[in-house]
Structures are given as structure tokens and as C-alpha cells.
CSV table of C-alpha atoms and ligand atoms in Angstrom, one decimal:
chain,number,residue,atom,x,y,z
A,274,UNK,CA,0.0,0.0,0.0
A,275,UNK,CA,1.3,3.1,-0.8
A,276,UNK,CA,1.0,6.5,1.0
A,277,UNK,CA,-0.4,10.0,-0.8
A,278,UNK,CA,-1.8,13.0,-0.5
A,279,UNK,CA,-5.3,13.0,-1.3
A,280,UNK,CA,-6.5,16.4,-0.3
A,281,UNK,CA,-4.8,19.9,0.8
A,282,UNK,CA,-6.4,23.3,2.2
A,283,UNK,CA,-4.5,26.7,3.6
A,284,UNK,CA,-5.6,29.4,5.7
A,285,UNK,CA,-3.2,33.0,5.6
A,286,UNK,CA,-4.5,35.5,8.0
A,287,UNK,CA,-6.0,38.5,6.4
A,288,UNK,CA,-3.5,41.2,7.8
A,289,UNK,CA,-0.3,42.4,5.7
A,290,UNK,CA,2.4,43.2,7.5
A,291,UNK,CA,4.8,45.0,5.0
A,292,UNK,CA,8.9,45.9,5.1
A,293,UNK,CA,7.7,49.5,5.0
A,294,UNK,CA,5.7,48.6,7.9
A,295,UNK,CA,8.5,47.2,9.8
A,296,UNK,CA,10.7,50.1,9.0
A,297,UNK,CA,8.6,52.5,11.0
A,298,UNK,CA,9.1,50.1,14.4
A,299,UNK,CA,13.4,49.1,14.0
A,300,UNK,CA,16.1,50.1,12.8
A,301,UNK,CA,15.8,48.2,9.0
A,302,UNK,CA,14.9,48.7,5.4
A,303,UNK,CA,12.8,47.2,3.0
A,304,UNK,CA,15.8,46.7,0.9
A,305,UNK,CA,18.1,44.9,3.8
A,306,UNK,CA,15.3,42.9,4.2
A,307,UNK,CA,14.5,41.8,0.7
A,308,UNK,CA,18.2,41.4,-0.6
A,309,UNK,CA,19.1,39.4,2.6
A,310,UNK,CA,15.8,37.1,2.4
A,311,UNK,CA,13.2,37.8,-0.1
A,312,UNK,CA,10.5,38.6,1.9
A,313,UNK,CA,8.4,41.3,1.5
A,314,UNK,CA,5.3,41.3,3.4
A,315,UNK,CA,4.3,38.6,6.2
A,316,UNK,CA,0.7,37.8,7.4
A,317,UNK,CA,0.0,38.4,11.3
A,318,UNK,CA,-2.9,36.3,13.1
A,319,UNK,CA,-4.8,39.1,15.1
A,320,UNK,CA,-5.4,38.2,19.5
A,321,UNK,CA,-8.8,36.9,18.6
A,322,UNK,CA,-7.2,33.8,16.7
A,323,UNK,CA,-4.0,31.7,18.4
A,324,UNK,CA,-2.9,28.2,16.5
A,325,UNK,CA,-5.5,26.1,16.6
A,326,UNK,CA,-7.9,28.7,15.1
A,327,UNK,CA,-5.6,28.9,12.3
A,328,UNK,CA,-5.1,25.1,11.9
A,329,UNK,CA,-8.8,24.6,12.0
A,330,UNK,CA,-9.4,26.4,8.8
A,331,UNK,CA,-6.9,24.9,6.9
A,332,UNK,CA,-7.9,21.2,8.3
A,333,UNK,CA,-12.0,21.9,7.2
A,334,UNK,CA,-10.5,23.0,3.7
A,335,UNK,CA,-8.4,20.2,3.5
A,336,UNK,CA,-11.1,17.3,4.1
A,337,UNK,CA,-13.6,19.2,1.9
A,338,UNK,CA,-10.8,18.6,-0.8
A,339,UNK,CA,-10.3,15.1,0.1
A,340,UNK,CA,-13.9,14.2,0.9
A,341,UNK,CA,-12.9,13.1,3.9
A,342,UNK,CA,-15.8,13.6,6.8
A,343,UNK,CA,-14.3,14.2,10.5
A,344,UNK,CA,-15.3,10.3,11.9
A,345,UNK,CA,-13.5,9.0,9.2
A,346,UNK,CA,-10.1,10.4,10.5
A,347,UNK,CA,-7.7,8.0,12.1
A,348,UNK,CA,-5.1,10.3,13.1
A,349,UNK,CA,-4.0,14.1,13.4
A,350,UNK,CA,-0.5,15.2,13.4
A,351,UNK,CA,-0.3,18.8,14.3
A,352,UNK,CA,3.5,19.9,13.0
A,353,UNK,CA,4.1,23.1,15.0
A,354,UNK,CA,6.4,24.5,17.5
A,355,UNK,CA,3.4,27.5,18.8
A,356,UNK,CA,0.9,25.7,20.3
A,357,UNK,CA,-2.1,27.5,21.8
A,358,UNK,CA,-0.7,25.6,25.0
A,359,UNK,CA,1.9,22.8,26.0
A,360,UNK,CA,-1.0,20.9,26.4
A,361,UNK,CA,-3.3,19.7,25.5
A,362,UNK,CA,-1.8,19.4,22.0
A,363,UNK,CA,-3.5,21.8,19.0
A,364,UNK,CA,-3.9,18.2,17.9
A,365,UNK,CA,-6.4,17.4,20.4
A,366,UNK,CA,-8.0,20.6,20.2
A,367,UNK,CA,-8.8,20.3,16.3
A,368,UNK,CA,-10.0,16.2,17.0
A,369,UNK,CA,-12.7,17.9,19.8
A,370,UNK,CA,-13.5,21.0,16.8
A,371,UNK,CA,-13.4,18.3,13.9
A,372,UNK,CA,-15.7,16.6,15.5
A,373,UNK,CA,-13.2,13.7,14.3
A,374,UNK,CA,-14.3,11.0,16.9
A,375,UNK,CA,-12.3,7.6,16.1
A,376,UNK,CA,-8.9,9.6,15.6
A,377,UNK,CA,-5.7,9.7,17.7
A,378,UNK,CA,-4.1,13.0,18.0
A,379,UNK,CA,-0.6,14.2,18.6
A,380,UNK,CA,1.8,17.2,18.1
A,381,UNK,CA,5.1,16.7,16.3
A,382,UNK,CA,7.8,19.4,17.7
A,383,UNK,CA,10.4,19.0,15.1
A,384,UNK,CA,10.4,22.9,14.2
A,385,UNK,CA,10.7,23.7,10.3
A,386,UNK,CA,11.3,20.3,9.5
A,387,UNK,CA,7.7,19.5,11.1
A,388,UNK,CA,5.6,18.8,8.5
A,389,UNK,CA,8.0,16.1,6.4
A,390,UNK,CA,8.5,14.7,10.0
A,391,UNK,CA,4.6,14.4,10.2
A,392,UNK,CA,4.1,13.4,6.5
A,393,UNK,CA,6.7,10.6,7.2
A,394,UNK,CA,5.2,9.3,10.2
A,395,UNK,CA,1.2,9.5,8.9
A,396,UNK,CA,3.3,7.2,6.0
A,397,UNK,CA,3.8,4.0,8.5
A,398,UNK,CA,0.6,4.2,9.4
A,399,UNK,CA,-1.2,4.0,6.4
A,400,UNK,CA,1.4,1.7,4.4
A,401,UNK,CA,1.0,-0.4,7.1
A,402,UNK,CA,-2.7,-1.0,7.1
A,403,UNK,CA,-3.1,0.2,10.5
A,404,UNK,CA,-4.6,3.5,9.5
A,405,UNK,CA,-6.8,4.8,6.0
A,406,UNK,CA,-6.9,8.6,6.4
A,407,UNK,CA,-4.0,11.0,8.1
A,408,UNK,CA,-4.6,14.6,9.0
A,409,UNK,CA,-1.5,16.6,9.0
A,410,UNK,CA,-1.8,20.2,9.9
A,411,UNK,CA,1.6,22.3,9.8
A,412,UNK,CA,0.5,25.7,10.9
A,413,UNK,CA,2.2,28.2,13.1
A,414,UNK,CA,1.3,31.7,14.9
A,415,UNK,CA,5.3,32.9,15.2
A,416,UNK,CA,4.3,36.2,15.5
A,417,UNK,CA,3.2,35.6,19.9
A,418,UNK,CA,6.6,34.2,20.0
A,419,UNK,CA,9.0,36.2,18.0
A,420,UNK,CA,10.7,39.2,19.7
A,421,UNK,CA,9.6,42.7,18.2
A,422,UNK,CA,12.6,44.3,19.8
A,423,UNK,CA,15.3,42.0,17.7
A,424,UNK,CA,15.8,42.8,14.0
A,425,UNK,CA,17.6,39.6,13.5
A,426,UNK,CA,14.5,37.6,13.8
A,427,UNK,CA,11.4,39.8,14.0
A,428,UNK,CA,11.6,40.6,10.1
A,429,UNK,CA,11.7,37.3,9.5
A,430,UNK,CA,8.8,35.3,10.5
A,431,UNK,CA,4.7,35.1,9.5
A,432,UNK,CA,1.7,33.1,10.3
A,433,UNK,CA,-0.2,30.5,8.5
A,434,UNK,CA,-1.2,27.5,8.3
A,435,UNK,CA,-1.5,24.5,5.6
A,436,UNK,CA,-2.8,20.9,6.0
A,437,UNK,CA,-2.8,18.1,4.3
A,438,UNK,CA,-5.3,14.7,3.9
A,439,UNK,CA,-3.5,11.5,3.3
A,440,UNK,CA,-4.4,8.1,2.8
A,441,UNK,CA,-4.0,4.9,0.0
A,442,UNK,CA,-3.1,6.0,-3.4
A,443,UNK,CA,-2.1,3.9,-6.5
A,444,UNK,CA,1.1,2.1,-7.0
A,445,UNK,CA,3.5,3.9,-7.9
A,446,UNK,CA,1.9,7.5,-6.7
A,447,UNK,CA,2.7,8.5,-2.9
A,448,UNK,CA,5.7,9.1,-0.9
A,449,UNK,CA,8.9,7.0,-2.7
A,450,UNK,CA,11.0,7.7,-0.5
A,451,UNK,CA,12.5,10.1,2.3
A,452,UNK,CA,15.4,10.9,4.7
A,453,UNK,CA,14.6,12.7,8.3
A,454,UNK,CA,17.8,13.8,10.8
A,455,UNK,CA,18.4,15.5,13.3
A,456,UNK,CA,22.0,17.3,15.4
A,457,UNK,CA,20.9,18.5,19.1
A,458,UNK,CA,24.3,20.0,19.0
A,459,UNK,CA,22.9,22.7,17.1
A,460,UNK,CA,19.8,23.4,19.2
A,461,UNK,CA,22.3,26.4,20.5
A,462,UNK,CA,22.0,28.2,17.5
A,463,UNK,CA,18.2,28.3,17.0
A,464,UNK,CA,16.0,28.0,20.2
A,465,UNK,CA,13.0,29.6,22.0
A,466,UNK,CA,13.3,30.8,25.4
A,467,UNK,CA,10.5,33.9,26.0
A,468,UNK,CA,11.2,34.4,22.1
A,469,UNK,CA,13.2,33.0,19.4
A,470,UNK,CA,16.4,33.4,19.7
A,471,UNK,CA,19.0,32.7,16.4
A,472,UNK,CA,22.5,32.5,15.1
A,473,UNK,CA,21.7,33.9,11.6
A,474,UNK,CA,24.7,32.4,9.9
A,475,UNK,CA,25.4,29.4,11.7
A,476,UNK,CA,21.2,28.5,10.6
A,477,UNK,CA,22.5,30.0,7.1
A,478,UNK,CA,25.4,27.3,6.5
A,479,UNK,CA,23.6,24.4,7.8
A,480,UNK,CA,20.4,24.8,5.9
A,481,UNK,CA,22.2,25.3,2.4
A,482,UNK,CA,24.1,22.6,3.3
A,483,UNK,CA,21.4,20.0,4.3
A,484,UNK,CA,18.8,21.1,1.8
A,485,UNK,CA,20.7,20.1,-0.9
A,486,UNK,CA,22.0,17.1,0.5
A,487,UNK,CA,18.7,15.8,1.7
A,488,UNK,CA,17.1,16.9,-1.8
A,489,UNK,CA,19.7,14.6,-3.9
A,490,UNK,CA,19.3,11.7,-1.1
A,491,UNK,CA,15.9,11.6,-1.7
A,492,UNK,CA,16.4,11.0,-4.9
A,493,UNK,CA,18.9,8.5,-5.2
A,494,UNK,CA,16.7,6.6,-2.4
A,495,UNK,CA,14.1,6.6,-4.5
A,496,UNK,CA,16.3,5.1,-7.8
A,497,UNK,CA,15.4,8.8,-9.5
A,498,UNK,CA,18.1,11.5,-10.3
A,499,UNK,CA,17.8,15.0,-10.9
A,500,UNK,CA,16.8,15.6,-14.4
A,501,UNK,CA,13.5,13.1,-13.4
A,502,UNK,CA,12.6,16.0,-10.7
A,503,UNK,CA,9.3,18.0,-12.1
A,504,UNK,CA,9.3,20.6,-8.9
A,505,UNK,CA,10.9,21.4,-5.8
A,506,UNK,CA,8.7,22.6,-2.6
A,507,UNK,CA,11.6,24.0,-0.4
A,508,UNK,CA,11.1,25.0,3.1
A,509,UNK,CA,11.0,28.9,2.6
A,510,UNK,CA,12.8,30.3,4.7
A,511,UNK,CA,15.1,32.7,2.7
A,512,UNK,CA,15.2,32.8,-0.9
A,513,UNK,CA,19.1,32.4,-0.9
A,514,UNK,CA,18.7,29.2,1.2
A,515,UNK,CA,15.9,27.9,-1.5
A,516,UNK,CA,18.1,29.1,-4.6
A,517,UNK,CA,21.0,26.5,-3.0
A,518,UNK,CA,18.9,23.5,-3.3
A,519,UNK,CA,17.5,24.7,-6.4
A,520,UNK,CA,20.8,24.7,-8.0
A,521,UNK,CA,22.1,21.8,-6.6
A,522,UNK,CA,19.0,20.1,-8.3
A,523,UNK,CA,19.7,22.2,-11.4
A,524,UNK,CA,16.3,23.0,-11.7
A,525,UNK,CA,14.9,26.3,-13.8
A,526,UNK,CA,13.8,28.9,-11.4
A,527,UNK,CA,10.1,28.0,-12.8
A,528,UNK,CA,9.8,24.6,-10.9
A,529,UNK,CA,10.8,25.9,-7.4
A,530,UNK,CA,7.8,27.2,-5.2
A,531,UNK,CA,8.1,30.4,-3.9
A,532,UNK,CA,5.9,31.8,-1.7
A,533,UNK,CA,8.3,33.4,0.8
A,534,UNK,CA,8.1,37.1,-0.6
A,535,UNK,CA,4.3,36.9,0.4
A,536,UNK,CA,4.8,35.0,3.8
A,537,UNK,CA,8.0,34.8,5.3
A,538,UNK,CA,8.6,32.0,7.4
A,539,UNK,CA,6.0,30.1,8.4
A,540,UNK,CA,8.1,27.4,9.8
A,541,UNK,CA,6.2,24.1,10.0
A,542,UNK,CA,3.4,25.9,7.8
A,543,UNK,CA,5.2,26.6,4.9
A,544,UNK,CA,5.5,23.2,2.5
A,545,UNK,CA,2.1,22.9,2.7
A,546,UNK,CA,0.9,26.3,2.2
A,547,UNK,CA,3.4,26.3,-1.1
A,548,UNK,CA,1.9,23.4,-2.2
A,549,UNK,CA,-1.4,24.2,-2.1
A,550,UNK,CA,-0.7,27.9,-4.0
A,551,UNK,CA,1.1,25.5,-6.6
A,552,UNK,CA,-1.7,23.3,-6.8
A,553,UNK,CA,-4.1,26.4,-7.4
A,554,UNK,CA,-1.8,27.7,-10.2
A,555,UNK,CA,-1.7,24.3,-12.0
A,556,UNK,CA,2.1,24.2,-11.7
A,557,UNK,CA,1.5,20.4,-10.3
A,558,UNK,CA,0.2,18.1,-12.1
A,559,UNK,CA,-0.9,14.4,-11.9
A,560,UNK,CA,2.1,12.3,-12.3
A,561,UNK,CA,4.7,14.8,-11.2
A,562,UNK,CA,7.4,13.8,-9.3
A,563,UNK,CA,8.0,16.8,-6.2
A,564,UNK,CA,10.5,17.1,-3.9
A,565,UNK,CA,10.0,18.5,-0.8
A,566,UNK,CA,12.7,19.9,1.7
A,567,UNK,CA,13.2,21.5,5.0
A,568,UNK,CA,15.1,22.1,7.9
A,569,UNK,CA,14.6,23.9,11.0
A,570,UNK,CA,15.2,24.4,14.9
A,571,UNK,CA,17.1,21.9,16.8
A,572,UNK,CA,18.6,21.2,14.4
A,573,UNK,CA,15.8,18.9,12.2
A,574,UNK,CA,15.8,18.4,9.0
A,575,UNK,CA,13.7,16.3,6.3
A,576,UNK,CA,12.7,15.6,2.5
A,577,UNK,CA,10.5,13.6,0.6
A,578,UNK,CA,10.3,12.4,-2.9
A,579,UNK,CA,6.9,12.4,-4.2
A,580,UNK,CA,4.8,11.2,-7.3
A,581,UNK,CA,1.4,13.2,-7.3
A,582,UNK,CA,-1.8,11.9,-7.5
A,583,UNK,CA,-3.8,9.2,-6.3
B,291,ACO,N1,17.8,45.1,9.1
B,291,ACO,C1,19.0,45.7,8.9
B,291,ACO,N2,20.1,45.2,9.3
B,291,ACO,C2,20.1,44.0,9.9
B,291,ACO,C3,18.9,43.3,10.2
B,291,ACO,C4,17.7,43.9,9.7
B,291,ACO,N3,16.5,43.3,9.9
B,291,ACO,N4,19.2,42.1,10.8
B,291,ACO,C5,20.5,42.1,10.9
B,291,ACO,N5,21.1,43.2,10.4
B,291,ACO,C6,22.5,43.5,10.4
B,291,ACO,C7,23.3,42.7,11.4
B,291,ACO,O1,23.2,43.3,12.7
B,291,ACO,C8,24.7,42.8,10.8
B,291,ACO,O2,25.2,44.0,11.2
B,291,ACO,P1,26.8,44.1,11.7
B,291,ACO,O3,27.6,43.5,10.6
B,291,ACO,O4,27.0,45.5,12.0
B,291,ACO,O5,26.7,43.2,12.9
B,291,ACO,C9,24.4,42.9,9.3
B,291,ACO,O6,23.0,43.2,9.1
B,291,ACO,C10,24.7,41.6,8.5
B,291,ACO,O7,24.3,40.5,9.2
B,291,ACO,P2,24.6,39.1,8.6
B,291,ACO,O8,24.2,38.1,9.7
B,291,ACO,O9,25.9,39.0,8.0
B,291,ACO,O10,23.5,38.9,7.5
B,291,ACO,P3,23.2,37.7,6.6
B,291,ACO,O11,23.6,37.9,5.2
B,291,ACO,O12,23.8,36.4,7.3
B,291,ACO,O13,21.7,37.5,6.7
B,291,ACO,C11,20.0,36.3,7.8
B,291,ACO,C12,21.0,37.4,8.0
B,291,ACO,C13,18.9,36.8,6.8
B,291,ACO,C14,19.3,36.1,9.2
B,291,ACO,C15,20.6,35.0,7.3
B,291,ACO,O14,21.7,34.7,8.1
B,291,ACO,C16,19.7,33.9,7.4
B,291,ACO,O15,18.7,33.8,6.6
B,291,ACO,N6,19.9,32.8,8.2
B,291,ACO,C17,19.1,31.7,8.3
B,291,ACO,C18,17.9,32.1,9.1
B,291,ACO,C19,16.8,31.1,9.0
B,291,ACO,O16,16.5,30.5,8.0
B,291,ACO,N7,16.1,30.9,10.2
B,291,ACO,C20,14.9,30.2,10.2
B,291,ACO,C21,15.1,28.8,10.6
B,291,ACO,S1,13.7,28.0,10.6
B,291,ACO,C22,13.1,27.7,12.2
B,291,ACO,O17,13.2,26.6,12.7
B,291,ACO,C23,12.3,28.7,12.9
């Protein structure tokens, strides 16, 4: 049995938060900001709506798409590292506003790298037999976390929030392969304690470095090589960090998402948010084979190769 998506929804908060914007509060410029990362606006979640609020919306969307109805969930992995709480999870909360009364519910806490980390695991499940249909929710609300004094970090984050249905899809469609890790010895470099707290260009080195490795051992995992690659959904966290894994794929800039201008970093949010924008502009198509990648706090990182469809 093989594992697949088989239905994705989004949900961006309505507020723009622009460079311009940000100018006006620190000491930055739109053009630092842009030239150093890409970004150019973010989208903040307002008091009246925390994580789960957010993950909600994208989860209803998501089973529409699928036609999945709430009781027929067996799981929900909620990738994030805001949730409304320690605990209960933001899992639990969506099961109890799902309505989704058979599933099992957890949070996975594996930063950036959340959502392949939940993708992988909602895979074992299903290819197993044990479970049909997987809810994974990557959605964040950095903005409650990130520190609005510190222009290191505060420039760089949004909120949002993307889910994903999966479940049993064809042979040969699914995940093919992937490759999760993990180096505590890095946690010093990207942490929360009140707020985030980050070494720029230590994060910098690692991530170009292990988004293009993970992206080619994906590949070769799966008995594929570069040149069979169709599109590459990249973590977007900085459009330098994306344009490395890019290359080292030697992809055209055409099949790379990018959605980091719009949204900054989402974190765990942000491969499933770019997917569904790509799926809306009919840049992935039945059959495609997509590479996703991320990496993230500490440290974590994870890819999967894909062929679309069911
Ligand atoms: N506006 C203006 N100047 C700034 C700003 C800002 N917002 N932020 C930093 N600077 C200054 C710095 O203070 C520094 O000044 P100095 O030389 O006088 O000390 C200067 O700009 C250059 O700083 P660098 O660190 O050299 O800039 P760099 O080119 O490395 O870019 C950046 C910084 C964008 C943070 C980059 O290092 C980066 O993207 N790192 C990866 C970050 C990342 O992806 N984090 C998310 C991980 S995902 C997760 O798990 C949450």
C-alpha cells in the first residue's frame, strides 16, 4: 500500500504586514530585508485567533478537498512548534472542533522540519494497514513568539497555516522515499526561550548545506536522479537558502515554489501552504514527481520524494 496526498487546504490570515511597515518600528529597510531574504510582506494572526484557530481552517479545507468527513479520521499530526498551549496538544483541540471522533491525535515538535516529519510518520501508518486517512496540519502563529525588539529575527517570520489529507493511493503515486535527521548539537543556535532566539549564519550554512544534500538523497533513495525532478517545494525560509537547493538540483527557477516574498517564514506551515498555492496555479500536475525539503530548529531536518496523485 502506498501513502499520498489525497487532499490539501491553507488558511493565511488576512493582515499584511509590510517591510515598509516594519521600518517604521526598528532600525531596517525594506531593501536589507529583501536582498538578505526575499521577503516582503508577512501575514499576522490578530489576539482573537492563536494556532488552533488557524489550523482549523486549513484542516475543514483540506477534508472538503479530500472528501474526507471528521469520523472517518484515524489520526491528526499537528507539526508546530506555537501551540495555543503545551497541552493539551493543537492536535487534540482540532479532533474535539473536527468533530473527528475515532482519531488519535498528537503534536510533532520538530520545528521547520515539522511537516515532512509528520508526512513521514502519517506514511507507517497507512502503508502499514493500521490506519486509511492521516490529518496533517503544519501551521504556526510565530508572531506571539518572535521578539519585536530583535531585528535579527522579527523581520523574519509570518503566520499561516497548511494541512494536508493522506491516505491509500495507486502504486507507484505517494511518498517514494525520504530521509529525516536530526543534530541536538545545534539546538544552541536556534532555540526559543521567551522568544526565538537565532544565530543567523550558523542557521545560514547548515540549511544550504542540508537542503541540498537531503534533496539529492531523496532522490537516489528513491532510484530517480535530478533531471527526473518536475518541482521542488523547499522549506521557505530565505530565498538564498531555497536558490541553493535549487541549483544543486539544477532545476529552472520555474519549478521551485516560492511563496516566501508573500509569507516569510511560516516554519512548520510553509511546504504545505506552497503546495497548495502551486496546486491552485496548475504548476503540479498528476504524475509529477516533487521534492520537498526543509530544515529547521534543533537542528531537524527532512525531504521527501513524491509522485502526485492518487
Ligand atoms: N535590518 C537591517 N540590518 C540587519 C537586520 C535587519 N533586519 N538584521 C540584521 N542586520 C544587520 C546585522 O546586525 C549585521 O550588522 P553588523 O555587521 O553591523 O553586525 C548585518 O546586518 C549583516 O548581518 P549578517 O548576519 O551577515 O547577514 P546575513 O547575510 O547572514 O543575513 C539572515 C542574515 C537573513 C538572518 C541570514 O543569516 C539567514 O537567513 N539565516 C538563516 C535564518 C533562518 O533561516 N532561520 C529560520 C530557521 S527555521 C526555524 O526553525 C524557525
Amino acid at each position: 500500500m502506498n501513502a499520498g496526498i489525497i487532499g490539501v487546504g491553507r488558511f493565511i490570515p488576512e493582515n499584511i504586514v509590510t517591510n515598509l511597515d516594519l521600518e517604521k518600528q526598528m532600525d531596517t529597510s525594506d531593501e536589507w530585508i529583501r536582498t538578505r531574504t526575499g521577503i516582503e510582506e508577512r501575514r499576522i494572526a490578530g489576539d482573537d485567533m492563536d494556532t488552533s484557530g488557524l489550523g482549523y481552517r486549513a484542516a475543514k479545507k483540506a477534508l472538503e478537498a479530500a472528501n474526507v468527513a471528521p469520523e472517518e479520521i484515524d489520526m491528526i499530526l499537528v507539526a508546530t512548534v506555537t501551540p495555543d498551549q503545551p497541552f493539551p496538544s493543537v492536535a487534540c483541540m482540532l479532533q474535539d472542533k473536527l468533530g473527528a471522533k475515532k482519531a488519535a491525535a498528537m503534536d510533532v515538535s520538530a520545528a521547520c522540519a515539522g511537516f515532512m516529519y509528520g508526512m513521514v510518520t502519517a506514511k507507517q501508518f497507512i502503508e502499514t494497514g493500521v490506519y486509511k486517512n492521516v490529518l496533517i496540519v503544519g501551521v504556526e502563529k510565530l508572531s506571539k513568539v518572535t521578539d519585536w525588539e530583535d531585528r535579527n529575527t522579527a523581520v523574519l517570520f509570518g503566520d499561516g497555516a497548511g494541512a494536508v489529507v493522506m491516505g491509500p493511493v495507486s502504486e507507484g503515486k505517494g511518498i517514494l522515499s525520504f530521509e529525516l535527521g536530526s543534530d541536538g548539537s545545534g539546538g544552541k543556535y536556534l532555540y526559543q526561550d521567551t522568544h526565538i532566539r537565532m544565530n543567523g549564519r550558523e542557521v545560514f550554512k547548515f540549511a544550504v548545506r542540508q537542503m541540498g544534500e537531503s534533496s539529492v538523497n531523496v532522490l537516489e533513495k528513491a532510484g530517480l536522479t535530478k533531471e527526473d525532478v518536475d518541482f521542488l517545494i523547499p522549506h521557505q525560509a530565505n530565498i538564498r537558502i531555497m536558490e541553493a537547493a535549487r541549483q544543486r538540483l539544477e532545476l529552472p527557477v520555474e519549478k521551485m515554489s516560492k511563496t516566501v516574498h508573500k509569507y516569510g517564514n511560516t516554519s512548520a506551515a510553509s511546504i504545505p501552504i506552497s503546495m497548495v498555492e502551486e496546486l491552485e496555479a496548475g504548476k503540479i500536475k498528476d504524475g509529477d514527481l516533487i521534492v520537498m525539503v526543509g530544515f529547521g530548529g534543533g537542528l531537524t531536518w527532512g525531504a521527501i520524494a513524491m509522485r502526485w496523485g492518487k
